[in-house]
Coordinates of C-alpha atoms in Angstrom, one line a residue:
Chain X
X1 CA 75.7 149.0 108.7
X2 CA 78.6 148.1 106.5
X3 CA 79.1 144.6 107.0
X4 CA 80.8 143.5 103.7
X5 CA 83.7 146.1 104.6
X6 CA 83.9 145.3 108.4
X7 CA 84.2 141.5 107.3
X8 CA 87.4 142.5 104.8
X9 CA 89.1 144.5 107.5
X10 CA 88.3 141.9 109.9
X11 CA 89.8 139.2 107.8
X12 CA 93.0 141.3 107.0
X13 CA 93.6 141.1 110.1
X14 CA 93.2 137.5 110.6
X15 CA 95.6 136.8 107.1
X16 CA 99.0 136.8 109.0
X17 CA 98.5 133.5 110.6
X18 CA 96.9 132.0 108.3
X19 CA 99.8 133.4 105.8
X20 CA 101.9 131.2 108.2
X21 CA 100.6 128.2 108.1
X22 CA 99.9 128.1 104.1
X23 CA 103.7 128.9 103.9
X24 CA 104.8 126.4 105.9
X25 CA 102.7 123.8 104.4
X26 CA 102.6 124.5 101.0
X27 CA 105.1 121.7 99.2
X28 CA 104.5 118.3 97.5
X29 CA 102.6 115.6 99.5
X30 CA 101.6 118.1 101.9
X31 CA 99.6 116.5 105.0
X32 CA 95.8 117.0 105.4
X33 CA 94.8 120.1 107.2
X34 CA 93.8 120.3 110.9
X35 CA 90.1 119.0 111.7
X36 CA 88.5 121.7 112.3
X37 CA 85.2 123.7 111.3
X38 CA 85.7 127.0 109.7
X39 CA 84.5 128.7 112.9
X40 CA 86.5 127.2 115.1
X41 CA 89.4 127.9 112.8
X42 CA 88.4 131.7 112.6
X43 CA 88.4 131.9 116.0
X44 CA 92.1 129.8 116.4
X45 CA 92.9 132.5 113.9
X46 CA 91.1 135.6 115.8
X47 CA 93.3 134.7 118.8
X48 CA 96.9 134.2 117.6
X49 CA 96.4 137.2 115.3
X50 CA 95.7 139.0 118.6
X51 CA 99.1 137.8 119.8
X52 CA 100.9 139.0 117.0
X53 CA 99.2 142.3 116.7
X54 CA 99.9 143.2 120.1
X55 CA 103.1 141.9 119.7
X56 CA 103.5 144.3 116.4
X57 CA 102.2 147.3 118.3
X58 CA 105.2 147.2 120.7
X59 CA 107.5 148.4 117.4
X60 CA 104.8 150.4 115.9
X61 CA 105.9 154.5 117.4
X62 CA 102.6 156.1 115.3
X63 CA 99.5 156.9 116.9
X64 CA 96.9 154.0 116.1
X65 CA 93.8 155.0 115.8
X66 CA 91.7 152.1 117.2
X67 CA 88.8 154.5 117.3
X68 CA 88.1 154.4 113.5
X69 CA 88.9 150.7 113.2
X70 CA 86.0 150.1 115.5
X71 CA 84.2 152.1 113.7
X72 CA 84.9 150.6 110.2
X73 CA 84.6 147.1 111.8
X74 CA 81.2 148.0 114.0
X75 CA 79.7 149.6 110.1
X76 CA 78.1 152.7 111.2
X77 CA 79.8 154.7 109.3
X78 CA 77.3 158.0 110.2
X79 CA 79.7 159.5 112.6
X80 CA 82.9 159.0 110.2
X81 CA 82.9 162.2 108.9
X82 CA 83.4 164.2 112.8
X83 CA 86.5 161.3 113.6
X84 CA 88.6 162.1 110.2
X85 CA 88.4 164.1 107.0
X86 CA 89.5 162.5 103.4
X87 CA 93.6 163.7 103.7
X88 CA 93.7 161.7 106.7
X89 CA 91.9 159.2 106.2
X90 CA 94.3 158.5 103.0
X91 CA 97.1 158.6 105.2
X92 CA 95.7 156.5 107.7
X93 CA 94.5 153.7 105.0
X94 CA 97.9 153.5 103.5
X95 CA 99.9 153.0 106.3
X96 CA 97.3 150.7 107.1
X97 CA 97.7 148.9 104.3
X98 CA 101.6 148.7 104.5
X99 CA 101.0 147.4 108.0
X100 CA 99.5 144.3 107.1
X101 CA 101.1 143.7 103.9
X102 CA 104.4 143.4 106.1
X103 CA 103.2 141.6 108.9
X104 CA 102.0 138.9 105.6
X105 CA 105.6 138.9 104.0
X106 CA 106.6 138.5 107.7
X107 CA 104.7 135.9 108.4
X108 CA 105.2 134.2 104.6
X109 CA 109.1 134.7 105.4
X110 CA 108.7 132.5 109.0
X111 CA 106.5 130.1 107.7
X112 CA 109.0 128.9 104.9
X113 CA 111.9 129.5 107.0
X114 CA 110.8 127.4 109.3
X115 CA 109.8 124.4 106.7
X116 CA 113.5 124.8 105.7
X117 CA 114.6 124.4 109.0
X118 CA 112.2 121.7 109.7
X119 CA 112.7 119.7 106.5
X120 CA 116.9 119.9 106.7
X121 CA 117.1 119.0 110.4
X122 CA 114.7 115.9 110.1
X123 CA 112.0 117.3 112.8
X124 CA 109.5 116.4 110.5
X125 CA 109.8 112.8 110.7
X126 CA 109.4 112.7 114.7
X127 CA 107.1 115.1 115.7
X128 CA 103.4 115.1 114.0
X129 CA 103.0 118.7 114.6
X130 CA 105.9 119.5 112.7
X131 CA 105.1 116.8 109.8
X132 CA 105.7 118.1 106.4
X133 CA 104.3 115.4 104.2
X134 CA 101.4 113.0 104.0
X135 CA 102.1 109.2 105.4
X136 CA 102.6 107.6 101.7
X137 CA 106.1 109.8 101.3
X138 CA 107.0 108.5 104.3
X139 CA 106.4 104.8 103.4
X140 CA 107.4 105.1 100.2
X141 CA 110.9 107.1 101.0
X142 CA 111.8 104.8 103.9
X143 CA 110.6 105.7 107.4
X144 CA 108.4 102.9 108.2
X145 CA 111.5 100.1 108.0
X146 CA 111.4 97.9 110.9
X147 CA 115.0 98.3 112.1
X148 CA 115.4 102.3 111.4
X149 CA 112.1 103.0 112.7
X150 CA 113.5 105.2 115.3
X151 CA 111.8 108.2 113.3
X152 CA 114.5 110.2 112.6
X153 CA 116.2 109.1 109.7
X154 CA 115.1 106.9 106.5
X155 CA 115.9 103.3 105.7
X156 CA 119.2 103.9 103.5
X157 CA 118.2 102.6 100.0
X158 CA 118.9 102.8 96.5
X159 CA 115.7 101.1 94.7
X160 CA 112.6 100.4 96.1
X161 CA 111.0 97.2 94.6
X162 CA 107.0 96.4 95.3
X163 CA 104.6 93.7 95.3
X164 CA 100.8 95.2 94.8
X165 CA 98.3 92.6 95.1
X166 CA 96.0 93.8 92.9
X167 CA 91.8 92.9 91.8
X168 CA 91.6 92.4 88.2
X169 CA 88.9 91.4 85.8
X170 CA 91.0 87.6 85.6
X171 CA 91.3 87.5 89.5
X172 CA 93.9 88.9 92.2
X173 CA 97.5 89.3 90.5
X174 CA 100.2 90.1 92.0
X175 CA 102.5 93.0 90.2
X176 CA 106.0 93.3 91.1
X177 CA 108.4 96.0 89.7
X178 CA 110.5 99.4 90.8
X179 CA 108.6 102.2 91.7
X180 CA 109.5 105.0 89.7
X181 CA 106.8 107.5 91.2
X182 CA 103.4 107.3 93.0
X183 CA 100.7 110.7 92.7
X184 CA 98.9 111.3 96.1
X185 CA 95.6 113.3 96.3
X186 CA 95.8 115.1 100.0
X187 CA 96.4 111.9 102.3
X188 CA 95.0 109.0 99.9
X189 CA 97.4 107.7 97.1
X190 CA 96.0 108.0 94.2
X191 CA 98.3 105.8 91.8
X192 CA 101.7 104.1 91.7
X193 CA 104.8 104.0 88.8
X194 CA 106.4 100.5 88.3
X195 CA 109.4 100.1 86.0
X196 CA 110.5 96.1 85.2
X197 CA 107.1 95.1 86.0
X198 CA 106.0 91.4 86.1
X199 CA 102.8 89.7 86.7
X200 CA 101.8 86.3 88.4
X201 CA 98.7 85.1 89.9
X202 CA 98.6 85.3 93.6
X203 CA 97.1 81.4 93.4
X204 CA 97.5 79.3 91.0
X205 CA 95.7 76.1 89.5
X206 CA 96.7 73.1 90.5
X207 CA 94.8 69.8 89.8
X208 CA 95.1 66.6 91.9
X209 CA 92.2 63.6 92.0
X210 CA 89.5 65.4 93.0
X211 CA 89.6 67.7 90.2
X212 CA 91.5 71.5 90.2
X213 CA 91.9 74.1 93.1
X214 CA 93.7 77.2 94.0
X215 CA 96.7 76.6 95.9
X216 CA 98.4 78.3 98.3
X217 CA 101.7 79.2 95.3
X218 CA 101.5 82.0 93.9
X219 CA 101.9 81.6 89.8
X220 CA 104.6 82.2 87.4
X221 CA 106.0 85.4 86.7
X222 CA 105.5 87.2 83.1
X223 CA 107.5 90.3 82.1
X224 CA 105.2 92.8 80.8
X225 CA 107.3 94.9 78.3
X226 CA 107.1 98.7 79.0
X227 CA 108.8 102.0 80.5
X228 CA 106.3 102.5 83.3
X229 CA 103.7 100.5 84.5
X230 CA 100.7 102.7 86.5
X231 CA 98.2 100.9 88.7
X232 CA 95.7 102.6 90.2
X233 CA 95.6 102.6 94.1
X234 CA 91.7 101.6 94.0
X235 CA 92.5 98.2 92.6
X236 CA 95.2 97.9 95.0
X237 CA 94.6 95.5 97.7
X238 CA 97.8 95.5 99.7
X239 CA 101.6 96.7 98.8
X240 CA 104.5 94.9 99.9
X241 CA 107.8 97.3 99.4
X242 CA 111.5 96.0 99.6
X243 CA 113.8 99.1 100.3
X244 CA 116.6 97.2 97.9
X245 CA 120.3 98.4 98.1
X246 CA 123.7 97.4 96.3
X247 CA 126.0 97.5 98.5
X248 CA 128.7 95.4 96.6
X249 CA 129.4 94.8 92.9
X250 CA 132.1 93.7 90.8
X251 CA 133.4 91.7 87.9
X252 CA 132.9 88.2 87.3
X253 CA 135.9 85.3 87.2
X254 CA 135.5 85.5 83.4
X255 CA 136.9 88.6 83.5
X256 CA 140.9 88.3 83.6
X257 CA 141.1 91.3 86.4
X258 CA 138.4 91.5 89.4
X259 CA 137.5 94.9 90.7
X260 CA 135.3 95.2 93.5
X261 CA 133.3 98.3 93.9
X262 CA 131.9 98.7 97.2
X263 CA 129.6 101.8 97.1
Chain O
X1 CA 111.9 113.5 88.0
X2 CA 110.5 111.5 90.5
X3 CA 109.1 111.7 93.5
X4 CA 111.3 108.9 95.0
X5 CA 114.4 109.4 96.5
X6 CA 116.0 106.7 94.6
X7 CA 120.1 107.3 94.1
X8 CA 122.1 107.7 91.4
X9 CA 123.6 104.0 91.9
X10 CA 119.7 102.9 91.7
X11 CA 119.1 105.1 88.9
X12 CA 122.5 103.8 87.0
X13 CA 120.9 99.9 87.7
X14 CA 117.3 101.3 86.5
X15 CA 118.9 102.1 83.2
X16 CA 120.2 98.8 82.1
X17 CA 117.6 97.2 81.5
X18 CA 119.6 93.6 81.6
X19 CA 120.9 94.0 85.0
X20 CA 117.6 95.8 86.4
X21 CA 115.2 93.1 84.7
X22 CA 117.7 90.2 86.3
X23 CA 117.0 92.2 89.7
X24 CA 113.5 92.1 89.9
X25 CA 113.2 88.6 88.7
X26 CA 116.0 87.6 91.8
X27 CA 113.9 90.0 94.0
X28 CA 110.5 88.4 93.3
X29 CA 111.8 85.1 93.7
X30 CA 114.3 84.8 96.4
X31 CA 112.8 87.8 98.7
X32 CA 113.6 86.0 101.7
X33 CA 117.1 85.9 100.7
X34 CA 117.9 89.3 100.1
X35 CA 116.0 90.7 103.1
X36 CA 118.2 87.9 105.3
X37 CA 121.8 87.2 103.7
X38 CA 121.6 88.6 100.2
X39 CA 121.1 87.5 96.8
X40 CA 124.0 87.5 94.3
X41 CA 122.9 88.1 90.5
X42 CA 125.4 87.5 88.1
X43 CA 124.2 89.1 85.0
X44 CA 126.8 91.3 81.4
X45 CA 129.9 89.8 83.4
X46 CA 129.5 91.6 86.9
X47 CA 128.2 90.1 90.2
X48 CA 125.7 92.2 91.8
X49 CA 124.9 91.6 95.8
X50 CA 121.4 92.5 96.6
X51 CA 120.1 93.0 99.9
X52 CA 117.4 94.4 101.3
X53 CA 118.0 97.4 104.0
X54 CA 116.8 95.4 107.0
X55 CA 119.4 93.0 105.8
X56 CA 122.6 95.5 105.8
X57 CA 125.5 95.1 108.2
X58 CA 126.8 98.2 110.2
X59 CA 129.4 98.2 108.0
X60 CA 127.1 98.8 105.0
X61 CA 124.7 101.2 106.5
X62 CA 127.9 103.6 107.0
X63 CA 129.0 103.1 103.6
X64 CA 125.7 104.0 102.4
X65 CA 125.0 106.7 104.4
X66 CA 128.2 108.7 102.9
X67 CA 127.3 108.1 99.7

């Protein structure tokens, strides 16, 4: 018995699902893959590509000869020779061959498609089985505001500013600047960008007659000069984000004309 | 490039490093403000309303959204 070969034609047959689902996952922040064991994803696998086969064999005219892919897959090979001689068998293997590699590209083509579809008419925001990204993009790109949260669309914004409370070797801190970019790892986040970052302690000192004590303020802010500040989401104990917008500017009374801009 | 959708207006403050430093300091110290009324900074001779976007009117959502 052939198993190695049965177990490639076997899997062949399993790749256009599982062409599917890479395609329409495959992007930045992508969100964890289902929970499942590799068996029970085979056999997930095993039965949709059974769909989609006999659904394929409804436009394929050819004679299919199931007889020698049972025999391939089952690997006794001893009565090959009596079902098919070499010029066939070359015939058969390539159209074989063209079979799956177009149900793939078929299945590649639907899988971004529908991604496209998914990502540009906001389905992925409301419905988990159609969710695109891990749940830090969504936090971090307004979804999770309070008074938009009906799922659909983001928090308009045009800066988002955080607070990280943060461990350090001189106690918790708090650092507060624009996020400029955060890295992810699967689902966890793995670090955070801050741009115009400050620091303050998240208590201060204060002394009164029985000696000193933490109070309940948090310190003084210090700039800390830099393009980008990165903290690391292990020393991060909570993150508080302001989803900041501009709505109106314009030029101050020391200025001889006022323009208002409203954007 | 970033993996923040923040706007060109955002980007524009991000750059000047004046206005953008005068914003964080208002937004770490009057937070309450700008996610309720608004804070105006006043910072190179133009007046800058901040608010947070729990804090914008009807008005201002629309505005922002055809940005």
């Amino acid at each position: 018995m052939n198993i190695a070969l049965s177990a490639v034609i076997i899997f062949l047959l399993l790749l256009p699902p599982i062409a599917f689902y890479l395609a329409f996952t495959l992007g930045k922040f992508p969100k964890s893959g289902p929970k499942i064991g590799l068996l029970e994803g085979l056999m997930l696998s095993a039965v949709i590509s059974t769909l989609l086969h006999a659904f394929a064999f409804l436009f394929v005219e050819k004679e299919i000869r199931f007889d020698l892919i049972a025999l391939l897959i089952g690997g006794d090979l001893k009565s090959f020779g009596t079902l098919t001689n070499n010029t066939i068998f070359r015939h058969l293997f390539q159209q074989f061959v063209l079979y799956n590699a177009v149900m793939v590209l078929i299945a590649i083509f639907l899988g971004r498609t529908i991604r496209l579809l998914v990502k540009n008419l906001g389905w992925h925001a409301y419905a988990e089985l159609l969710r695109l990204y891990n749940y830090w993009w969504y936090l971090f790109n307004g979804y999770k505001v309070d008074e938009f949260a009906n799922g659909e669309t983001p928090a308009p914004f045009d800066v988002v500013f955080v607070d990280a409370l943060v461990n350090t070797n001189s106690g918790t801190m708090i650092y507060s600047g624009f996020l400029i970019d955060f890295v992810c790892e699967g689902e966890k986040l793995d670090r955070i960008y801050l741009s115009k970052t400050s620091k303050r302690e998240f208590k201060k000192m204060a002394t009164n007659d029985k000696g000193n004590y933490l109070s309940e303020e948090a310190g003084n802010a210090f700039p800390i000069e830099g393009e980008a500040m990165v903290i690391p989401y292990n020393n991060i104990i909570n993150l508080n984000l302001q989803f900041v917008t501009f709505p109106v500017e314009y030029e101050s009374s020391t200025t001889e004309t006022t323009t208002i801009r409203i954007s | 490039m970033t993996n923040v959708n923040i706007s060109k207006r955002g980007r524009e403050i991000l750059r000047n490093k004046a206005v953008s430093s005068a914003i964080a300091r208002a937004l770490s110290e009057r937070a309450h403000e700008a996610a309720t009324v608004g804070v105006w900074v006043e910072v190179e001779g133009k007046k800058y309303l901040i608010k947070t976007a729990s804090a914008l009117t009807e008005k201002e959502i629309a505005a922002m959204s055809k940005r």
